[in-house]
Coordinates of C-alpha atoms in Angstrom, one line a residue:
X1 CA 111.3 130.1 73.9
X2 CA 107.7 131.8 73.6
X3 CA 106.0 128.4 74.2
X4 CA 107.7 128.4 77.6
X5 CA 107.6 132.1 78.2
X6 CA 105.3 131.6 81.5
X7 CA 107.6 129.0 82.7
X8 CA 110.7 131.1 82.3
X9 CA 109.1 134.2 83.7
X10 CA 109.1 132.2 87.0
X11 CA 112.4 133.4 88.2
X12 CA 113.8 130.2 89.9
X13 CA 113.7 128.6 86.4
X14 CA 114.3 131.5 84.0
X15 CA 116.0 131.2 80.5
X16 CA 118.9 129.3 81.9
X17 CA 117.0 126.8 83.9
X18 CA 114.8 126.2 80.7
X19 CA 117.9 125.4 78.8
X20 CA 118.9 122.9 81.5
X21 CA 115.6 121.2 81.3
X22 CA 115.8 121.0 77.6
X23 CA 119.0 118.9 77.9
X24 CA 117.7 116.4 80.3
X25 CA 116.7 112.9 79.7
X26 CA 113.8 111.5 82.1
X27 CA 112.8 107.9 82.7
X28 CA 109.2 107.2 83.7
X29 CA 108.3 103.7 85.0
X30 CA 104.8 102.9 84.4
X31 CA 102.4 104.9 82.4
X32 CA 99.1 104.5 84.5
X33 CA 97.4 107.2 86.5
X34 CA 100.5 108.5 87.9
X35 CA 103.0 108.0 84.9
X36 CA 100.7 109.4 82.1
X37 CA 100.2 112.6 84.2
X38 CA 103.9 113.0 84.9
X39 CA 104.8 112.4 81.3
X40 CA 102.2 115.1 80.0
X41 CA 103.5 117.6 82.5
X42 CA 107.2 117.1 81.7
X43 CA 106.6 117.1 77.9
X44 CA 104.6 120.4 78.2
X45 CA 107.4 121.7 80.4
X46 CA 109.8 121.1 77.5
X47 CA 112.0 118.2 78.8
X48 CA 114.6 117.2 76.2
X49 CA 114.0 113.5 76.1
X50 CA 111.5 111.1 77.6
X51 CA 111.7 107.4 77.9
X52 CA 108.6 105.6 79.1
X53 CA 108.2 101.8 80.0
X54 CA 104.9 100.0 80.6
X55 CA 104.0 96.3 80.3
X56 CA 100.1 96.8 80.1
X57 CA 97.4 98.1 77.5
X58 CA 94.7 100.7 77.8
X59 CA 91.3 99.5 79.4
X60 CA 88.1 101.3 79.8
X61 CA 88.3 101.4 83.7
X62 CA 91.8 103.6 83.0
X63 CA 90.0 106.3 81.4
X64 CA 88.7 108.1 84.6
X65 CA 92.2 109.1 85.8
X66 CA 94.8 108.2 83.2
X67 CA 94.8 111.4 81.2
X68 CA 96.7 110.4 77.8
X69 CA 94.2 107.7 76.7
X70 CA 91.0 107.8 74.6
X71 CA 88.0 105.5 74.3
X72 CA 89.5 104.3 71.0
X73 CA 92.8 103.4 72.7
X74 CA 90.7 101.3 75.2
X75 CA 88.5 99.5 72.4
X76 CA 91.7 98.6 70.7
X77 CA 93.6 97.7 73.7
X78 CA 96.6 99.6 72.7
X79 CA 99.9 99.2 74.7
X80 CA 99.8 102.2 77.2
X81 CA 103.4 103.1 76.1
X82 CA 102.4 103.3 72.4
X83 CA 99.2 105.3 73.0
X84 CA 101.0 107.7 75.6
X85 CA 103.8 108.2 73.0
X86 CA 101.4 109.0 70.1
X87 CA 99.6 111.5 72.3
X88 CA 102.9 113.2 73.9
X89 CA 104.1 113.6 70.2
X90 CA 100.8 115.5 69.5
X91 CA 101.4 117.8 72.6
X92 CA 105.0 118.7 71.9
X93 CA 107.1 117.6 68.9
X94 CA 110.1 119.2 70.2
X95 CA 110.2 116.5 73.0
X96 CA 112.1 113.1 71.9
X97 CA 109.8 110.3 73.3
X98 CA 111.0 106.7 73.5
X99 CA 108.5 104.0 74.3
X100 CA 109.3 100.5 75.6
X101 CA 106.5 98.0 75.7
X102 CA 107.7 95.7 78.4
X103 CA 108.3 94.6 82.1
X104 CA 110.5 97.1 83.9
X105 CA 112.7 94.4 85.5
X106 CA 116.4 94.7 86.6
X107 CA 117.8 93.7 83.4
X108 CA 115.5 96.1 81.4
X109 CA 116.3 98.9 83.8
X110 CA 120.1 98.5 84.1
X111 CA 120.3 98.5 80.3
X112 CA 118.7 102.0 80.1
X113 CA 119.6 104.0 83.4
X114 CA 123.0 105.1 82.3
X115 CA 121.6 107.8 80.0
X116 CA 119.1 109.0 82.6
X117 CA 119.2 112.3 84.6
X118 CA 116.1 111.5 86.5
X119 CA 113.7 108.6 87.2
X120 CA 110.1 109.1 87.9
X121 CA 107.9 106.5 89.8
X122 CA 104.8 105.6 87.9
X123 CA 104.2 102.2 89.1
X124 CA 101.4 100.3 91.0
X125 CA 103.7 97.8 93.1
X126 CA 106.6 97.8 95.3
X127 CA 108.3 94.9 93.8
X128 CA 109.3 97.3 90.7
X129 CA 109.9 100.3 93.0
X130 CA 112.5 98.4 95.1
X131 CA 114.4 97.5 91.8
X132 CA 114.1 101.2 90.8
X133 CA 115.5 102.0 94.1
X134 CA 118.5 99.8 93.6
X135 CA 119.0 101.0 90.1
X136 CA 119.0 104.7 91.2
X137 CA 121.5 104.2 93.8
X138 CA 123.7 101.9 91.7
X139 CA 123.9 104.5 89.0
X140 CA 123.6 107.6 91.4
X141 CA 120.4 109.0 89.6
X142 CA 117.8 111.0 91.6
X143 CA 114.5 109.4 91.6
X144 CA 111.0 110.5 92.8
X145 CA 108.5 108.0 94.7
X146 CA 104.7 108.5 94.4
X147 CA 102.0 106.3 95.4
X148 CA 98.1 106.7 95.6
X149 CA 95.0 104.8 96.3
X150 CA 91.4 106.0 97.5
X151 CA 91.8 109.7 98.6
X152 CA 95.3 108.9 100.0
X153 CA 98.6 109.7 98.4
X154 CA 102.4 110.3 99.3
X155 CA 105.4 111.3 97.6
X156 CA 109.2 111.4 98.4
X157 CA 112.1 112.6 96.7
X158 CA 115.3 110.5 96.7
X159 CA 118.7 111.7 96.1
X160 CA 121.3 109.0 96.4
X161 CA 124.2 109.6 98.8
X162 CA 122.0 112.2 100.5
X163 CA 118.5 111.1 101.5
X164 CA 117.2 107.6 102.9
X165 CA 116.3 105.4 100.3
X166 CA 113.0 103.5 99.6
X167 CA 114.0 100.5 101.7
X168 CA 115.0 102.7 104.8
X169 CA 111.7 104.7 104.6
X170 CA 109.4 101.6 104.2
X171 CA 110.8 100.1 107.2
X172 CA 109.7 103.0 109.4
X173 CA 106.7 103.8 107.4
X174 CA 104.8 100.7 106.1
X175 CA 102.1 100.8 103.4
X176 CA 98.7 99.4 104.1
X177 CA 98.5 96.9 101.1
X178 CA 95.4 98.5 99.7
X179 CA 95.1 98.9 95.8
X180 CA 92.8 100.8 93.5
X181 CA 91.1 97.4 92.6
X182 CA 90.1 96.8 96.2
X183 CA 89.4 100.4 97.6
X184 CA 89.0 102.5 94.3
X185 CA 90.7 105.6 93.7
X186 CA 89.7 109.4 92.9
X187 CA 91.3 111.4 90.1
X188 CA 92.3 114.4 92.4
X189 CA 94.4 112.2 94.3
X190 CA 96.4 111.3 91.3
X191 CA 96.7 114.9 90.4
X192 CA 98.1 115.7 93.8
X193 CA 100.7 113.1 94.0
X194 CA 101.8 114.1 90.6
X195 CA 101.9 117.8 91.5
X196 CA 104.3 117.2 94.1
X197 CA 106.4 114.6 91.9
X198 CA 106.6 117.0 88.9
X199 CA 107.4 120.1 91.2
X200 CA 110.4 118.2 92.5
X201 CA 111.2 117.1 89.1
X202 CA 111.5 120.6 87.6
X203 CA 113.6 121.7 90.6
X204 CA 116.1 118.8 89.8
X205 CA 115.9 119.3 85.9
X206 CA 116.6 123.0 86.1
X207 CA 119.4 122.3 88.8
X208 CA 117.6 123.9 91.8
X209 CA 118.6 121.2 94.3
X210 CA 118.4 123.7 97.0
X211 CA 114.7 123.9 96.9
X212 CA 113.9 120.4 97.1
X213 CA 111.5 119.1 99.6
X214 CA 113.3 117.1 102.4
X215 CA 110.4 115.6 104.0
X216 CA 108.1 112.5 103.1
X217 CA 104.7 114.0 102.2
X218 CA 101.3 112.1 102.8
X219 CA 97.8 113.4 102.5
X220 CA 94.1 112.3 102.5
X221 CA 92.1 114.5 100.4
X222 CA 88.9 113.2 101.5
X223 CA 89.7 113.8 105.3
X224 CA 91.4 117.1 104.4
X225 CA 94.5 115.9 106.1
X226 CA 98.2 116.5 105.2
X227 CA 101.3 115.4 106.9
X228 CA 105.0 116.3 106.1
X229 CA 107.5 113.8 107.9
X230 CA 111.2 114.6 108.4
X231 CA 112.7 111.3 107.1
X232 CA 116.3 112.0 107.7
X233 CA 116.5 109.7 110.9
X234 CA 115.3 106.7 108.9
X235 CA 118.4 106.4 106.9
X236 CA 120.1 103.1 107.7
X237 CA 124.0 103.2 107.5
X238 CA 123.8 99.3 107.1
X239 CA 121.0 99.6 104.2
X240 CA 121.9 96.9 101.4
X241 CA 120.7 99.7 98.9
X242 CA 122.3 103.1 100.3
X243 CA 124.5 102.2 103.1
X244 CA 128.4 102.0 103.4
X245 CA 128.6 98.4 101.7
X246 CA 125.6 98.4 99.1
X247 CA 124.9 95.0 97.4
X248 CA 121.7 96.1 95.5
X249 CA 119.7 93.0 96.5
X250 CA 116.8 93.7 94.4
X251 CA 118.8 93.3 91.2
X252 CA 119.9 89.9 91.8
X253 CA 117.8 87.0 90.3
X254 CA 117.6 84.8 93.5
X255 CA 115.3 87.6 95.2
X256 CA 113.2 88.4 92.3
X257 CA 109.6 87.2 92.0
X258 CA 109.6 83.9 90.4
X259 CA 106.8 82.8 87.9
X260 CA 106.3 79.4 86.4
X261 CA 103.4 78.4 83.7
X262 CA 102.0 75.3 85.0
X263 CA 101.8 72.8 82.1
X264 CA 98.4 71.9 80.7
X265 CA 96.3 73.9 83.7
X266 CA 96.2 77.4 82.2
X267 CA 97.6 78.7 85.3
X268 CA 100.7 80.8 86.3
X269 CA 102.3 80.4 89.5
X270 CA 103.7 83.5 91.3
X271 CA 106.2 83.1 94.2
X272 CA 107.4 86.6 95.6
X273 CA 110.7 86.8 97.1
X274 CA 111.0 86.8 101.0
X275 CA 107.7 84.8 101.3
X276 CA 106.2 84.9 104.7
X277 CA 102.8 84.3 106.3
X278 CA 100.5 86.8 105.3
X279 CA 96.9 87.6 106.8
X280 CA 94.5 85.6 104.8
X281 CA 91.8 86.9 107.2
X282 CA 92.7 90.4 106.4
X283 CA 92.7 90.0 102.7
X284 CA 89.3 88.1 102.7
X285 CA 87.6 91.0 104.4
X286 CA 89.2 93.6 102.1
X287 CA 88.3 91.7 98.9
X288 CA 84.6 90.9 100.1
X289 CA 84.2 94.5 101.0
X290 CA 85.5 95.4 97.3
X291 CA 82.6 93.1 96.0
X292 CA 84.8 90.1 94.9
X293 CA 83.6 86.6 95.2
X294 CA 85.8 85.1 97.9
X295 CA 86.1 81.5 99.4
X296 CA 88.9 79.6 101.3
X297 CA 90.0 77.8 104.5
X298 CA 92.6 78.5 106.9
X299 CA 95.4 77.6 104.6
X300 CA 94.4 79.5 101.4
X301 CA 92.0 82.1 100.1
X302 CA 90.4 82.0 96.4
X303 CA 89.2 85.3 95.0
X304 CA 87.7 85.7 91.6
X305 CA 88.4 88.7 89.4
X306 CA 86.8 88.9 85.9
X307 CA 88.0 85.8 83.9
X308 CA 90.6 85.1 86.4
X309 CA 90.8 83.2 89.8
X310 CA 93.6 83.7 92.2
X311 CA 94.3 81.2 95.0
X312 CA 96.6 82.6 97.6
X313 CA 98.5 80.7 100.2
X314 CA 99.8 81.7 103.7
X315 CA 103.4 81.9 102.4
X316 CA 102.6 84.2 99.7
X317 CA 102.6 82.0 96.8
X318 CA 99.8 82.3 94.5
X319 CA 98.2 80.5 91.4
X320 CA 96.4 82.6 88.8
X321 CA 94.0 80.5 87.1
X322 CA 92.7 81.5 83.6
X323 CA 95.8 82.5 81.7
X324 CA 99.3 81.2 80.5
X325 CA 100.3 85.0 80.4
X326 CA 102.9 85.7 82.9
X327 CA 102.6 89.5 82.5
X328 CA 98.8 89.1 82.7
X329 CA 99.1 86.8 86.0
X330 CA 101.2 89.5 87.5
X331 CA 98.9 92.3 86.7
X332 CA 96.0 90.3 88.4
X333 CA 98.4 89.6 91.5
X334 CA 99.4 93.2 92.0
X335 CA 95.9 94.7 91.4
X336 CA 94.7 92.4 94.3
X337 CA 97.8 92.4 96.6
X338 CA 99.4 95.7 96.2

């Protein structure tokens, strides 16, 4: 216990709380900026078991804010889940770290969720977050949302049966669609979001739920602004995720994003669920400000990102040219669309 002596001296946790933390199993979905910082904090805090999931590999542009990775990891393109596991084992051998290199889709999350005490959001897209939201409510597991871009961040703790879910929240507090690839991000934004997330995690893991934050917190570090919003009123009794008659829609195949490799074209088609008209003009302005080469017409927009070209249609459908790899195509899509 000497290792955690400063943590146990904190009276709300104490020795009893530390023992509770040691017996808990946490799932972290996404091992980018948020996920890697969350994983390091919980590993140093002595959580009993971590399961980490990520589909991506380490790149040089990650090193500015993703704390667990080295230049060698980027040079060798090591999968983030494996690079993170190696580093976490070096930090604290007492923590059982399990890594999964793969897509955090409904099937995978349903298979691992029953063993979890807490789910942590380290993702970079709302498609995966809505799947996590349904999984958490189906299995009655607390989960902690976090999001950041530029100098702006937000966090919210979701307790099934008590708080509004992410679907309820986003209908009242819509996101702006910006991504780190279009407006950038500074490392302190990540650290601030994960400070909120991991503080809430320690409360849940040590069974101090009475201390949980009951507001949606959002901030802009550059503009020195912080806002804490009471979210209780956003809870919808008819919500398909957290309402009286849940159906967990994001776990159903028919509402999932569809992908198809186009034969002989080195192209992947992505069709998100619930396609509707989008603002091609707004995206064109955003991408040009970020320095991307953009062209198009009233029906579609084409944007060049590195070795890949994405053509986006007004109905939300996209063609990712330059790859037959579905995972890479989805990575390009989410980096530009959000």
